[in-house]
Structures are given as C-alpha cells and as structure tokens.
mmCIF file of N, CA, C and O in Angstrom:
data_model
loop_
_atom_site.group_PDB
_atom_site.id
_atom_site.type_symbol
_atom_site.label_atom_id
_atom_site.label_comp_id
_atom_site.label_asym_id
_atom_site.label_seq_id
_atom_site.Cartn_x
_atom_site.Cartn_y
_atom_site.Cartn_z
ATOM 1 N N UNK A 1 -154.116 -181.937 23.344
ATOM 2 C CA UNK A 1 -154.373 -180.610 23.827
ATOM 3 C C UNK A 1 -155.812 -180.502 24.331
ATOM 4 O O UNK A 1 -156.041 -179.851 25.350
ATOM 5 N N UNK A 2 -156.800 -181.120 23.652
ATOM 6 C CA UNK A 2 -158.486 -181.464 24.142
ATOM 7 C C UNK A 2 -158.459 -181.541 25.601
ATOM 8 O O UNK A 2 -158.880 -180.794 26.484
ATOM 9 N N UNK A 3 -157.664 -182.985 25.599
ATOM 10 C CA UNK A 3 -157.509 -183.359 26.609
ATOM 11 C C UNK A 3 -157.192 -182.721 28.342
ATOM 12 O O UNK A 3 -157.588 -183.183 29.412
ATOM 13 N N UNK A 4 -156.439 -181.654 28.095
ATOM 14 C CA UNK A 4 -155.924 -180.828 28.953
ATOM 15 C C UNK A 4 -156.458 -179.502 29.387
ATOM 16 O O UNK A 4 -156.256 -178.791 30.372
ATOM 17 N N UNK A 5 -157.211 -179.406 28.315
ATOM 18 C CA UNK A 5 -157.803 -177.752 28.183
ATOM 19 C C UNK A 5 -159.180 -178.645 29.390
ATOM 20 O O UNK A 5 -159.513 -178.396 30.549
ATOM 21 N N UNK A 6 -159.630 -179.663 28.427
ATOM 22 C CA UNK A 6 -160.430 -180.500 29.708
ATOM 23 C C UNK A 6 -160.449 -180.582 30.944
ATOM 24 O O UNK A 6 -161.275 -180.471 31.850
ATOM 25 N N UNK A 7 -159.098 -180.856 30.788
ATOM 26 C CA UNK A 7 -158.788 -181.265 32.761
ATOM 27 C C UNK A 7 -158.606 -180.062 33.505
ATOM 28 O O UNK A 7 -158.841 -179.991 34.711
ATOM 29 N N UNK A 8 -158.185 -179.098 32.795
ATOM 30 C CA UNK A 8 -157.953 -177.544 33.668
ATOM 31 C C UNK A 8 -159.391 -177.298 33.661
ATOM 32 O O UNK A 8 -159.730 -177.201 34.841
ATOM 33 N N UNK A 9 -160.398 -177.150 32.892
ATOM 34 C CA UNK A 9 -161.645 -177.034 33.033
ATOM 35 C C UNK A 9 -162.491 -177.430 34.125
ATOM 36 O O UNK A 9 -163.302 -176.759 34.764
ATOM 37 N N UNK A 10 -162.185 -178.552 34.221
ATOM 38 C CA UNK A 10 -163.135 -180.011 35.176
ATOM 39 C C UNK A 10 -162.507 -179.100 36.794
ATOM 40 O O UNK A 10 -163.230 -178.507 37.595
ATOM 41 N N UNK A 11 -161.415 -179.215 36.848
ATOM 42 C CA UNK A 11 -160.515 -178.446 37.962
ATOM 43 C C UNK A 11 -160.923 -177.169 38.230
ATOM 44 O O UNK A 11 -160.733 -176.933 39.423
ATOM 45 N N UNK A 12 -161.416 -176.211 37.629
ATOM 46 C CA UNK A 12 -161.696 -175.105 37.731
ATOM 47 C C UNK A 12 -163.357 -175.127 38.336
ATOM 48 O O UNK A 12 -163.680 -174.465 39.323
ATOM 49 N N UNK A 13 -164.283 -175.959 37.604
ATOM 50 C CA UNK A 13 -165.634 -176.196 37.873
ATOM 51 C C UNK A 13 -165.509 -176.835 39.328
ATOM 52 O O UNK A 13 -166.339 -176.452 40.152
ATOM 53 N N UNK A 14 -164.573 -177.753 39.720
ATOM 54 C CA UNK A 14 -164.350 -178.703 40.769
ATOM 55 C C UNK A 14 -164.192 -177.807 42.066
ATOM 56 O O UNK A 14 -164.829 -178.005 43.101
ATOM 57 N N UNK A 15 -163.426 -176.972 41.914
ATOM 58 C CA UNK A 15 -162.767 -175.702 42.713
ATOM 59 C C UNK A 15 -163.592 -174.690 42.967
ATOM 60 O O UNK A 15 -163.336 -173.955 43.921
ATOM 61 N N UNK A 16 -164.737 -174.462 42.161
ATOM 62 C CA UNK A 16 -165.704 -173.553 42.295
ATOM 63 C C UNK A 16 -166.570 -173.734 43.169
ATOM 64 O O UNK A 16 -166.853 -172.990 44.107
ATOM 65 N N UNK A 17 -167.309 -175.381 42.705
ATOM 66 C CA UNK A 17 -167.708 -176.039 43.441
ATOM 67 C C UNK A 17 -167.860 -176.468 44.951
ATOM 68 O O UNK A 17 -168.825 -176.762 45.657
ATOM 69 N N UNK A 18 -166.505 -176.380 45.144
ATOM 70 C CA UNK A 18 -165.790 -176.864 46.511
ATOM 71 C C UNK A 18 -165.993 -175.443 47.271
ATOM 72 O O UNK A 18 -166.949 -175.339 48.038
ATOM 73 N N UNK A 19 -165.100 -174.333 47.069
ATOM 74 C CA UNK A 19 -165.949 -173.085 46.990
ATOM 75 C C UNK A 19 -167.323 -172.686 47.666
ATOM 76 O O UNK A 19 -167.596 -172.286 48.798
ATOM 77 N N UNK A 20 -168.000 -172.918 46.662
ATOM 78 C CA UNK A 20 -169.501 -172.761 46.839
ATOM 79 C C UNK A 20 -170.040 -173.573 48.070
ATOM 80 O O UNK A 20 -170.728 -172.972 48.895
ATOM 81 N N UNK A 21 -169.803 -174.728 48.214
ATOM 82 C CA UNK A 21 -170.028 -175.242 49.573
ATOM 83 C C UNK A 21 -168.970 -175.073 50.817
ATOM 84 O O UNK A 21 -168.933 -175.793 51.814
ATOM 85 N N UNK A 22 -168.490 -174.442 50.653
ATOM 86 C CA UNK A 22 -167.795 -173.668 52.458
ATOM 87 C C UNK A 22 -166.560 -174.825 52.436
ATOM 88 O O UNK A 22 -166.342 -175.427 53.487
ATOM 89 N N UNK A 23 -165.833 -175.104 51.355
ATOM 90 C CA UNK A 23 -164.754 -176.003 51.638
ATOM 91 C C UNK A 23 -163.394 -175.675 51.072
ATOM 92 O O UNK A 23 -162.614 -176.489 50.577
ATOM 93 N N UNK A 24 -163.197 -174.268 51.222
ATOM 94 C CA UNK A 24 -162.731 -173.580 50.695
ATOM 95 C C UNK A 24 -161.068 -173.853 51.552
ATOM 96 O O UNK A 24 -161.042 -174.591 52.537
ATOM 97 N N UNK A 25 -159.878 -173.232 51.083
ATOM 98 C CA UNK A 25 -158.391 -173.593 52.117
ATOM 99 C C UNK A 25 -159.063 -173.019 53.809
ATOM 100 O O UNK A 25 -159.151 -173.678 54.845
ATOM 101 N N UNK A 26 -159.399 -171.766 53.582
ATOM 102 C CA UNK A 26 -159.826 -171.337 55.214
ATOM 103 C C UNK A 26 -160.669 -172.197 55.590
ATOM 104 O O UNK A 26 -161.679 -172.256 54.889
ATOM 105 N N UNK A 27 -160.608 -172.906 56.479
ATOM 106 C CA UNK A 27 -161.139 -173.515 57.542
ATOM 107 C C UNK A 27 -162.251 -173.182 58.955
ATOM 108 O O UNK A 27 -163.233 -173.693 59.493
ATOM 109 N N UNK A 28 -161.141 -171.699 59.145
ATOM 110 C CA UNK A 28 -161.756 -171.029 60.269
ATOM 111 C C UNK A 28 -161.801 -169.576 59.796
ATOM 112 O O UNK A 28 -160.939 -168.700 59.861
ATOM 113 N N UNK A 29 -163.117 -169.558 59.275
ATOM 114 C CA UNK A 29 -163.239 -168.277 58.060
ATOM 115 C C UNK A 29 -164.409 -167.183 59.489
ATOM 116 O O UNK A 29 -164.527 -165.963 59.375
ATOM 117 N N UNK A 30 -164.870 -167.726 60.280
ATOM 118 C CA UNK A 30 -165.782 -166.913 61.328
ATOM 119 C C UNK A 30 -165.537 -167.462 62.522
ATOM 120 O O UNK A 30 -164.673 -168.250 62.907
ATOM 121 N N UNK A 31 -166.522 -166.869 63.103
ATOM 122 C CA UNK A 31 -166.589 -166.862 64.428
ATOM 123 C C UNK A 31 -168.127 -168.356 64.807
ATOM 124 O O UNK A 31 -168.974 -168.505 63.927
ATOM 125 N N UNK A 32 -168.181 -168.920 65.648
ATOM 126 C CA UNK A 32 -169.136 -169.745 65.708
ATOM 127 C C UNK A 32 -170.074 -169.567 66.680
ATOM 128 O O UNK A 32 -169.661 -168.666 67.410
ATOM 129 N N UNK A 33 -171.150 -169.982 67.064
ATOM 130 C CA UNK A 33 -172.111 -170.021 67.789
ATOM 131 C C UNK A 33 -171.594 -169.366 69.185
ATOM 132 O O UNK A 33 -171.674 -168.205 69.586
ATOM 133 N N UNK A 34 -171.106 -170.382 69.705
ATOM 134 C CA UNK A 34 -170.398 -170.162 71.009
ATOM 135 C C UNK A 34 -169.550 -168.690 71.181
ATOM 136 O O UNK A 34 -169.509 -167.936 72.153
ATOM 137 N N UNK A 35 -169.020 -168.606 70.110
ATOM 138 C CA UNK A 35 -168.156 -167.411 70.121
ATOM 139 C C UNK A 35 -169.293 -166.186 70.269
ATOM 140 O O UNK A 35 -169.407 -165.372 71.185
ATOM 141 N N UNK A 36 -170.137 -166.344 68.988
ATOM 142 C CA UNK A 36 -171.062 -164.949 69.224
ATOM 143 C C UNK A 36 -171.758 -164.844 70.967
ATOM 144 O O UNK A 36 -171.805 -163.767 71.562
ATOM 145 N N UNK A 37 -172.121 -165.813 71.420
ATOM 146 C CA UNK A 37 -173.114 -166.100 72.818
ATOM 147 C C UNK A 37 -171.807 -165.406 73.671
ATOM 148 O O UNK A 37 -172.126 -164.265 74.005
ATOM 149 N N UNK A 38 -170.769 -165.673 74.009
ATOM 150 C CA UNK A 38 -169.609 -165.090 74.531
ATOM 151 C C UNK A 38 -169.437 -163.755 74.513
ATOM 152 O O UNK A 38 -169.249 -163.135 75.559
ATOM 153 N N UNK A 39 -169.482 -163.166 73.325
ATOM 154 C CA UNK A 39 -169.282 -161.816 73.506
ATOM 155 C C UNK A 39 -170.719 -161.080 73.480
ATOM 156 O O UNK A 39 -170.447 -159.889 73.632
ATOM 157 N N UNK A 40 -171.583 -161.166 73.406
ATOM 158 C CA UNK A 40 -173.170 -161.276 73.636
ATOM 159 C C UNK A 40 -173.234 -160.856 75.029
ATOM 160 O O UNK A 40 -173.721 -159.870 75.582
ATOM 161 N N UNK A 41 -172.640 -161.824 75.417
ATOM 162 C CA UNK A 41 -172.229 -162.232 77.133
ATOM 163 C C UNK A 41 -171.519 -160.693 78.024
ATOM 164 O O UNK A 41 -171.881 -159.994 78.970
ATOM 165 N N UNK A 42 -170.336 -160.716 77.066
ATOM 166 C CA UNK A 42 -169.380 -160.015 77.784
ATOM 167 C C UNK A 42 -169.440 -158.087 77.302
ATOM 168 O O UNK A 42 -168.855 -157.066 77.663
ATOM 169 N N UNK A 43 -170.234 -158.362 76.569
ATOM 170 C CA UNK A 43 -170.690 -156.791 75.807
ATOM 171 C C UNK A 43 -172.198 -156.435 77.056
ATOM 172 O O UNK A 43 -172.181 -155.380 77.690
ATOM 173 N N UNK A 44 -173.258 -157.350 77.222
ATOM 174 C CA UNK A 44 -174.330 -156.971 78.124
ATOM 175 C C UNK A 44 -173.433 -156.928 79.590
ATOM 176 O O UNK A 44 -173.905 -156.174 80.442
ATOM 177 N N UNK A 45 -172.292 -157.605 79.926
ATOM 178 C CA UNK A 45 -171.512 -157.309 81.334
ATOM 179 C C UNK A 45 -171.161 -156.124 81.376
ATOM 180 O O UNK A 45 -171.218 -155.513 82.443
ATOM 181 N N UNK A 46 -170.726 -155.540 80.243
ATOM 182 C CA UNK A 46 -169.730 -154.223 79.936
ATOM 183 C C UNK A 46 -171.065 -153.365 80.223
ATOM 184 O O UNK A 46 -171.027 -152.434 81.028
ATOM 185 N N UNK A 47 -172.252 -153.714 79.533
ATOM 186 C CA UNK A 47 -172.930 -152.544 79.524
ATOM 187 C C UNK A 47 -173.778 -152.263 80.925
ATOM 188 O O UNK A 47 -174.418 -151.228 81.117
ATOM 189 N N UNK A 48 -173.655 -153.548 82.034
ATOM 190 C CA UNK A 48 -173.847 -153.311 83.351
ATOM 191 C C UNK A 48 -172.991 -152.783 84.418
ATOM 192 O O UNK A 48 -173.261 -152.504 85.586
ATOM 193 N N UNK A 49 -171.934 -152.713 83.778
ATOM 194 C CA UNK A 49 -171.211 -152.418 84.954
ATOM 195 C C UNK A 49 -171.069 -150.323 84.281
ATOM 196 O O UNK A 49 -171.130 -149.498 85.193
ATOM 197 N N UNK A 50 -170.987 -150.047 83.559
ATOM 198 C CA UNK A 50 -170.992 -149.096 82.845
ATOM 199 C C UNK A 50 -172.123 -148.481 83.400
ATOM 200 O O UNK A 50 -172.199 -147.394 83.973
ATOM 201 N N UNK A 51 -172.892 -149.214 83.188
ATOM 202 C CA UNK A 51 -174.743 -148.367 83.674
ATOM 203 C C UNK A 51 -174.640 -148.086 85.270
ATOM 204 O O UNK A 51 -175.125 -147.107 85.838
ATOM 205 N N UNK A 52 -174.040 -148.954 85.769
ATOM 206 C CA UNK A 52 -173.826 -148.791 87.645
ATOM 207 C C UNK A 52 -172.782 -147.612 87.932
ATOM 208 O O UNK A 52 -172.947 -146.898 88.921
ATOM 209 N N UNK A 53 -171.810 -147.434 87.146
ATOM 210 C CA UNK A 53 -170.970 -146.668 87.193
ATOM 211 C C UNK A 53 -171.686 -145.188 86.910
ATOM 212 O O UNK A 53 -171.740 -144.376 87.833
ATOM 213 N N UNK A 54 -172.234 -144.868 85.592
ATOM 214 C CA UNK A 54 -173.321 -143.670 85.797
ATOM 215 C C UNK A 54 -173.727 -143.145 86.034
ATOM 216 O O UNK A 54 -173.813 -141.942 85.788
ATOM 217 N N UNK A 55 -174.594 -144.351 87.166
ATOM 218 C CA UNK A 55 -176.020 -143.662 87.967
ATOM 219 C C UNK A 55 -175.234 -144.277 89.281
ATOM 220 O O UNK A 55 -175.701 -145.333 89.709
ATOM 221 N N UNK A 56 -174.329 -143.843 89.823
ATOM 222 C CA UNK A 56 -173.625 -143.894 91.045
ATOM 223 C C UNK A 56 -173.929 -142.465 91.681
ATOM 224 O O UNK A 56 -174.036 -141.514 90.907
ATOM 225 N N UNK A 57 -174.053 -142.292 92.861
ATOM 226 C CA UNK A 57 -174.263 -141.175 93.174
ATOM 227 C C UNK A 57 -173.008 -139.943 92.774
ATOM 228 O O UNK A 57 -173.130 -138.912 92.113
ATOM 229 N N UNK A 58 -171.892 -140.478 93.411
ATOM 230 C CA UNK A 58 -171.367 -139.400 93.176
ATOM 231 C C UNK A 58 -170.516 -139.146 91.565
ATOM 232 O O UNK A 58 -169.781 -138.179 91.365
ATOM 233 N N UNK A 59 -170.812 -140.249 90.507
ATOM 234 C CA UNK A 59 -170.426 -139.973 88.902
ATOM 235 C C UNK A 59 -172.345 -139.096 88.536
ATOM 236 O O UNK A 59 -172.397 -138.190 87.703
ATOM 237 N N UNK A 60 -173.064 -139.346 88.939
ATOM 238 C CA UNK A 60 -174.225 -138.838 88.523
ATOM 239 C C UNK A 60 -174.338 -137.544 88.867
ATOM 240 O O UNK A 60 -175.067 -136.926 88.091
ATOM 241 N N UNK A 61 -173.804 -136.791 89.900
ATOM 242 C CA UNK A 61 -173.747 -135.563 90.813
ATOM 243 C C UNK A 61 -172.452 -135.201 89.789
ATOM 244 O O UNK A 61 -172.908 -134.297 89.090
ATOM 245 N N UNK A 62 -171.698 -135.340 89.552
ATOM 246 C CA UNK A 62 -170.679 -135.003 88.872
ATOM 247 C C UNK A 62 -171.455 -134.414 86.983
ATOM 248 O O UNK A 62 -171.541 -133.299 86.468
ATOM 249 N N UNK A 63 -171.788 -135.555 86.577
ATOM 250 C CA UNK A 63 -172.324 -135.018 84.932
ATOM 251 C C UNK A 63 -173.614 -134.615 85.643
ATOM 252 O O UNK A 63 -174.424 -134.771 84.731
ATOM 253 N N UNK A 64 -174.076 -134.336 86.341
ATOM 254 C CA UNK A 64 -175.687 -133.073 86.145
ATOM 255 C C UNK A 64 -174.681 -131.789 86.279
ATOM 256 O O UNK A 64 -174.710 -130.964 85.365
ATOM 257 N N UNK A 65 -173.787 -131.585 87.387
ATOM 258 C CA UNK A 65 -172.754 -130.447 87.716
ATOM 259 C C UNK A 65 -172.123 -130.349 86.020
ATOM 260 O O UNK A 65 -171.812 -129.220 85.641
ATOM 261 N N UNK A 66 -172.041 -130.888 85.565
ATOM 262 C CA UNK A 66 -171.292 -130.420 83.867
ATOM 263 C C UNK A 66 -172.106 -129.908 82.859
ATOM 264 O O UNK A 66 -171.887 -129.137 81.925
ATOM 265 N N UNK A 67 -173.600 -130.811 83.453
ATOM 266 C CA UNK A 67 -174.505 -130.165 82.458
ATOM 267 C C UNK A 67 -174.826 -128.911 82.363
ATOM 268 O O UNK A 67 -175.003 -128.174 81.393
ATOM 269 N N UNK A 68 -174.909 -128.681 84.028
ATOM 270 C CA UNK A 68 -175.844 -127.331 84.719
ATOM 271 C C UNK A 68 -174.733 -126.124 84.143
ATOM 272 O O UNK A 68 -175.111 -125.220 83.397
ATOM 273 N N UNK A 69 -173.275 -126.268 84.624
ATOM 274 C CA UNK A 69 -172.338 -125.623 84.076
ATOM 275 C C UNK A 69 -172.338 -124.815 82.350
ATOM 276 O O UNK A 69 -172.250 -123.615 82.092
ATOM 277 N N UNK A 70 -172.449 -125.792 81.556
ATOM 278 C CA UNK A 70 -172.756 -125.828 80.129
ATOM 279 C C UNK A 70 -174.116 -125.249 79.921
ATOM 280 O O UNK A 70 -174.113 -124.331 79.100
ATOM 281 N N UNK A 71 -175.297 -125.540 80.451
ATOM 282 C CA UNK A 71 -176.427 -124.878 79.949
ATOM 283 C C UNK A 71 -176.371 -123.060 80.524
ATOM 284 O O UNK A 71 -176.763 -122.131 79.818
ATOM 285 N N UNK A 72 -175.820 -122.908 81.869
ATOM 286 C CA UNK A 72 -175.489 -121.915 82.302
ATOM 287 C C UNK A 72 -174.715 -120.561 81.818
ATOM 288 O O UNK A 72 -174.866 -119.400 82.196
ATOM 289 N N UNK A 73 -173.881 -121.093 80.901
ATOM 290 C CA UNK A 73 -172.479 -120.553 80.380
ATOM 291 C C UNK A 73 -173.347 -119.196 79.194
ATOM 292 O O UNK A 73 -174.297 -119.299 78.417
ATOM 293 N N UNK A 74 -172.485 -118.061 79.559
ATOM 294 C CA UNK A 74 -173.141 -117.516 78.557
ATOM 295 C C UNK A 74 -172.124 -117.253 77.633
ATOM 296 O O UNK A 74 -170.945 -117.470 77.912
ATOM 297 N N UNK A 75 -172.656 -116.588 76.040
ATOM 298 C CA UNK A 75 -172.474 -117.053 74.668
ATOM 299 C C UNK A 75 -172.004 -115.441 74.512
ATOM 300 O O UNK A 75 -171.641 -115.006 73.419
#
C-alpha cells in the first residue's frame, strides 16, 4: 500500500510539474507572436479606413448637421 500511495504521489508532483512548465494536454493554449502583429495590423487598417470615412466631406457635413441640430433643440 506504501508503495502506491507513492506512485500516485510521484504522479501527481510529476503532473504539476509538467503543468508548471507550459506542457500541459493544450498545446495551443494562445495566440502567438505572429498572430498578435496580424491583428495589430488589421485593427490600425480598421482604424484608417474608419478615420477617412469621418472626416470625408460629406460624412463630416452630415455629424456637424446632427450636432448643430442637438445643441439647437430646445428643452
């Protein structure tokens, strides 16, 4: 019985172990380098084409006309 209570022990420390250094069943537990630079990538695209869209003349003439509307409005 020593014997066994042992080996479930050793197994448990072994497993922790393994664990503790990233060798865990998941394999592909994140995202990697490349992945973050990618959407890094594709989030600063989003936020250029978004910003052009904005300050376009006629979307920019449009929200000052919503603002002017709204500050105008009486209560």
């Amino acid at each position: 019985m020593y014997q066994a209570v042992r080996a479930r022990l050793r197994a448990l420390v072994c497993g922790a172990r393994a664990a503790g250094r990233g060798l865990s069943a998941r394999k592909d537990a994140g995202m990697v380098t490349s992945e973050y630079a990618m959407g890094i990538v594709a989030a600063v695209a989003f936020a250029v084409v978004l910003y052009k869209v904005v300050t376009s003349g006629a979307v920019s003439a449009e929200l000052q006309g919503i603002v002017k509307r709204a500050l105008d409005a009486r209560m």
